[in-house]
Amino acid sequence: MFHEKTKYSLVCLIFFLLMPVCVSANMVWPSLYIAEGMRSWYVILIGLVIEIIFVKGFLKQSYLKSVLIAFVMNLASTVLGIIAIPLSGFIGEILMIPFDTGTFHPTHWLMSYIFAILSNVLIEGFTVKFIFKHNFKKMFWWLFVANAISVIVCILFHGIVMQNINI
């Protein structure tokens, strides 16, 4: 019924889901690292400025309303991102099992980067859709670009400048 590699992946998934986060932290290191950096005050501030500019430009709101929308969507993505970003990284690591690369391989960092962006876009997009009644499909790409900038700022500043880590 199941291919041998699929059975192995399912057993690993069940095993990893039963372990505490501190045990599996090394496996999802890039995503945990990104999630930690996204909670830094300077990354949040830079992300807010970037998203205020994008909200003002693409949603055509007043400055005050743009600040309110950016604040609310970032509040939601900060609170929910604490869980969503590491979870998305965990899913990404499971998807990378067949490629047999190490956790710190650049492909894992790239996948964690993309999954962090998508996590934020989904949280922020649906927050704006349900609270401020804007069309999610029309927001997707500019939210993706705004979050891509915010997450890369997080990785570069938090990782390279502050921690002196070689990615």
mmCIF file of C-alpha atoms in Angstrom:
data_model
loop_
_atom_site.group_PDB
_atom_site.id
_atom_site.type_symbol
_atom_site.label_atom_id
_atom_site.label_comp_id
_atom_site.label_asym_id
_atom_site.label_seq_id
_atom_site.Cartn_x
_atom_site.Cartn_y
_atom_site.Cartn_z
ATOM 1 C CA MET A 1 0.000 0.000 0.000
ATOM 2 C CA PHE A 2 2.727 2.513 0.985
ATOM 3 C CA HIS A 3 6.157 2.808 -0.556
ATOM 4 C CA GLU A 4 9.028 2.004 1.854
ATOM 5 C CA LYS A 5 10.254 5.623 1.901
ATOM 6 C CA THR A 6 6.719 6.829 2.623
ATOM 7 C CA LYS A 7 6.450 4.439 5.576
ATOM 8 C CA TYR A 8 9.777 5.714 6.881
ATOM 9 C CA SER A 9 8.639 9.329 6.504
ATOM 10 C CA LEU A 10 5.365 8.652 8.334
ATOM 11 C CA VAL A 11 7.171 6.901 11.203
ATOM 12 C CA CYS A 12 9.613 9.830 11.440
ATOM 13 C CA LEU A 13 6.747 12.336 11.395
ATOM 14 C CA ILE A 14 4.934 10.557 14.232
ATOM 15 C CA PHE A 15 8.183 10.213 16.184
ATOM 16 C CA PHE A 16 9.091 13.896 15.774
ATOM 17 C CA LEU A 17 5.590 15.080 16.667
ATOM 18 C CA LEU A 18 5.826 13.181 19.945
ATOM 19 C CA MET A 19 9.157 14.759 20.923
ATOM 20 C CA PRO A 20 9.326 18.001 22.892
ATOM 21 C CA VAL A 21 10.409 21.084 20.943
ATOM 22 C CA CYS A 22 13.746 21.257 22.771
ATOM 23 C CA VAL A 23 14.677 17.827 21.406
ATOM 24 C CA SER A 24 13.638 18.590 17.833
ATOM 25 C CA ALA A 25 14.947 22.167 17.852
ATOM 26 C CA ASN A 26 18.102 21.213 15.997
ATOM 27 C CA MET A 27 16.023 19.760 13.172
ATOM 28 C CA VAL A 28 14.063 22.968 12.578
ATOM 29 C CA TRP A 29 16.905 25.307 13.477
ATOM 30 C CA PRO A 30 16.559 27.704 10.507
ATOM 31 C CA SER A 31 12.845 28.291 11.200
ATOM 32 C CA LEU A 32 13.318 28.656 14.941
ATOM 33 C CA TYR A 33 16.123 31.082 14.256
ATOM 34 C CA ILE A 34 13.917 33.117 11.906
ATOM 35 C CA ALA A 35 10.998 33.050 14.391
ATOM 36 C CA GLU A 36 13.284 34.307 17.166
ATOM 37 C CA GLY A 37 14.665 37.074 14.946
ATOM 38 C CA MET A 38 11.176 38.138 13.863
ATOM 39 C CA ARG A 39 10.391 38.974 17.504
ATOM 40 C CA SER A 40 13.312 41.413 17.759
ATOM 41 C CA TRP A 41 12.175 45.004 18.210
ATOM 42 C CA TYR A 42 14.283 46.326 15.344
ATOM 43 C CA VAL A 43 12.992 43.680 12.909
ATOM 44 C CA ILE A 44 9.394 44.399 13.984
ATOM 45 C CA LEU A 45 9.970 48.145 13.546
ATOM 46 C CA ILE A 46 11.572 47.728 10.113
ATOM 47 C CA GLY A 47 8.765 45.326 9.091
ATOM 48 C CA LEU A 48 6.132 47.811 10.234
ATOM 49 C CA VAL A 49 7.684 50.634 8.215
ATOM 50 C CA ILE A 50 7.943 48.424 5.125
ATOM 51 C CA GLU A 51 4.359 47.238 5.444
ATOM 52 C CA ILE A 52 2.964 50.711 6.168
ATOM 53 C CA ILE A 53 4.534 51.832 2.888
ATOM 54 C CA PHE A 54 3.082 48.810 1.034
ATOM 55 C CA VAL A 55 -0.384 49.215 2.627
ATOM 56 C CA LYS A 56 -0.414 52.928 1.777
ATOM 57 C CA GLY A 57 0.694 52.260 -1.797
ATOM 58 C CA PHE A 58 -1.404 49.229 -2.657
ATOM 59 C CA LEU A 59 -4.526 49.589 -0.528
ATOM 60 C CA LYS A 60 -4.670 53.361 -1.091
ATOM 61 C CA GLN A 61 -5.460 54.133 2.556
ATOM 62 C CA SER A 62 -4.742 57.261 4.587
ATOM 63 C CA TYR A 63 -1.516 57.273 6.595
ATOM 64 C CA LEU A 64 -3.390 56.716 9.847
ATOM 65 C CA LYS A 65 -5.426 53.807 8.422
ATOM 66 C CA SER A 66 -2.256 52.346 6.838
ATOM 67 C CA VAL A 67 -0.525 52.422 10.227
ATOM 68 C CA LEU A 68 -3.559 50.780 11.856
ATOM 69 C CA ILE A 69 -3.778 48.022 9.212
ATOM 70 C CA ALA A 70 -0.023 47.340 9.325
ATOM 71 C CA PHE A 71 -0.055 47.279 13.129
ATOM 72 C CA VAL A 72 -3.002 44.868 13.357
ATOM 73 C CA MET A 73 -1.685 42.486 10.706
ATOM 74 C CA ASN A 74 1.792 42.496 12.270
ATOM 75 C CA LEU A 75 0.358 41.910 15.727
ATOM 76 C CA ALA A 76 -1.469 38.850 14.372
ATOM 77 C CA SER A 77 1.599 37.546 12.524
ATOM 78 C CA THR A 78 3.832 38.097 15.570
ATOM 79 C CA VAL A 79 1.504 36.233 17.930
ATOM 80 C CA LEU A 80 0.604 33.421 15.524
ATOM 81 C CA GLY A 81 4.027 33.367 13.854
ATOM 82 C CA ILE A 82 5.615 32.119 17.071
ATOM 83 C CA ILE A 83 3.890 28.817 16.298
ATOM 84 C CA ALA A 84 3.364 29.028 12.517
ATOM 85 C CA ILE A 85 6.971 29.705 11.467
ATOM 86 C CA PRO A 86 8.567 26.811 13.403
ATOM 87 C CA LEU A 87 5.673 24.537 12.370
ATOM 88 C CA SER A 88 6.164 25.461 8.720
ATOM 89 C CA GLY A 89 9.889 24.790 9.153
ATOM 90 C CA PHE A 90 9.083 21.388 10.626
ATOM 91 C CA ILE A 91 6.906 20.588 7.605
ATOM 92 C CA GLY A 92 9.693 21.819 5.336
ATOM 93 C CA GLU A 93 12.207 19.545 7.050
ATOM 94 C CA ILE A 94 9.878 16.569 6.575
ATOM 95 C CA LEU A 95 9.617 17.459 2.873
ATOM 96 C CA MET A 96 13.435 17.574 2.649
ATOM 97 C CA ILE A 97 13.948 14.022 4.017
ATOM 98 C CA PRO A 98 14.151 12.423 0.549
ATOM 99 C CA PHE A 99 16.944 14.814 -0.480
ATOM 100 C CA ASP A 100 19.228 13.688 2.364
ATOM 101 C CA THR A 101 20.767 17.094 3.063
ATOM 102 C CA GLY A 102 21.724 18.414 6.484
ATOM 103 C CA THR A 103 19.603 20.814 8.502
ATOM 104 C CA PHE A 104 22.042 23.656 7.927
ATOM 105 C CA HIS A 105 22.265 23.112 4.175
ATOM 106 C CA PRO A 106 21.418 26.276 2.189
ATOM 107 C CA THR A 107 18.339 24.573 0.719
ATOM 108 C CA HIS A 108 16.909 24.248 4.236
ATOM 109 C CA TRP A 109 17.540 27.935 4.908
ATOM 110 C CA LEU A 110 15.880 28.802 1.593
ATOM 111 C CA MET A 111 12.857 26.619 2.355
ATOM 112 C CA SER A 112 12.596 28.091 5.867
ATOM 113 C CA TYR A 113 12.801 31.588 4.353
ATOM 114 C CA ILE A 114 10.016 30.876 1.845
ATOM 115 C CA PHE A 115 7.835 29.108 4.424
ATOM 116 C CA ALA A 116 8.277 31.992 6.902
ATOM 117 C CA ILE A 117 7.194 34.435 4.208
ATOM 118 C CA LEU A 118 4.168 32.313 3.300
ATOM 119 C CA SER A 119 3.212 31.903 6.962
ATOM 120 C CA ASN A 120 3.271 35.669 7.456
ATOM 121 C CA VAL A 121 1.419 36.334 4.192
ATOM 122 C CA LEU A 122 -1.373 33.928 5.107
ATOM 123 C CA ILE A 123 -1.746 35.268 8.639
ATOM 124 C CA GLU A 124 -1.540 38.930 7.617
ATOM 125 C CA GLY A 125 -3.616 38.512 4.468
ATOM 126 C CA PHE A 126 -6.485 36.777 6.210
ATOM 127 C CA THR A 127 -6.312 39.243 9.110
ATOM 128 C CA VAL A 128 -6.721 42.161 6.694
ATOM 129 C CA LYS A 129 -9.391 40.274 4.739
ATOM 130 C CA PHE A 130 -11.560 39.505 7.759
ATOM 131 C CA ILE A 131 -11.014 42.666 9.812
ATOM 132 C CA PHE A 132 -10.632 45.345 7.123
ATOM 133 C CA LYS A 133 -12.581 43.582 4.316
ATOM 134 C CA HIS A 134 -9.919 43.675 1.573
ATOM 135 C CA ASN A 135 -9.535 41.015 -1.119
ATOM 136 C CA PHE A 136 -6.811 38.504 -0.174
ATOM 137 C CA LYS A 137 -6.004 37.601 -3.798
ATOM 138 C CA LYS A 138 -5.267 41.249 -4.599
ATOM 139 C CA MET A 139 -2.976 41.533 -1.571
ATOM 140 C CA PHE A 140 -1.039 38.270 -1.937
ATOM 141 C CA TRP A 141 1.903 39.368 -4.103
ATOM 142 C CA TRP A 142 2.618 42.706 -2.465
ATOM 143 C CA LEU A 143 2.325 41.057 0.967
ATOM 144 C CA PHE A 144 4.738 38.389 -0.293
ATOM 145 C CA VAL A 145 7.272 41.021 -1.394
ATOM 146 C CA ALA A 146 6.891 43.073 1.804
ATOM 147 C CA ASN A 147 7.382 39.974 3.960
ATOM 148 C CA ALA A 148 10.265 38.753 1.803
ATOM 149 C CA ILE A 149 12.035 42.035 2.570
ATOM 150 C CA SER A 150 11.183 41.838 6.285
ATOM 151 C CA VAL A 151 12.327 38.220 6.664
ATOM 152 C CA ILE A 152 15.573 38.790 4.745
ATOM 153 C CA VAL A 153 16.250 41.822 6.968
ATOM 154 C CA CYS A 154 15.674 39.527 9.943
ATOM 155 C CA ILE A 155 18.065 36.871 8.637
ATOM 156 C CA LEU A 156 20.740 39.306 7.529
ATOM 157 C CA PHE A 157 20.666 41.680 10.466
ATOM 158 C CA HIS A 158 19.871 39.258 13.260
ATOM 159 C CA GLY A 159 22.000 36.464 11.854
ATOM 160 C CA ILE A 160 24.965 38.010 10.183
ATOM 161 C CA VAL A 161 25.395 41.394 11.852
ATOM 162 C CA MET A 162 24.226 40.666 15.405
ATOM 163 C CA GLN A 163 25.236 37.014 15.739
ATOM 164 C CA ASN A 164 28.089 36.833 13.205
ATOM 165 C CA ILE A 165 26.709 33.607 11.754
ATOM 166 C CA ASN A 166 27.739 32.356 8.334
ATOM 167 C CA ILE A 167 24.716 31.248 6.355
#
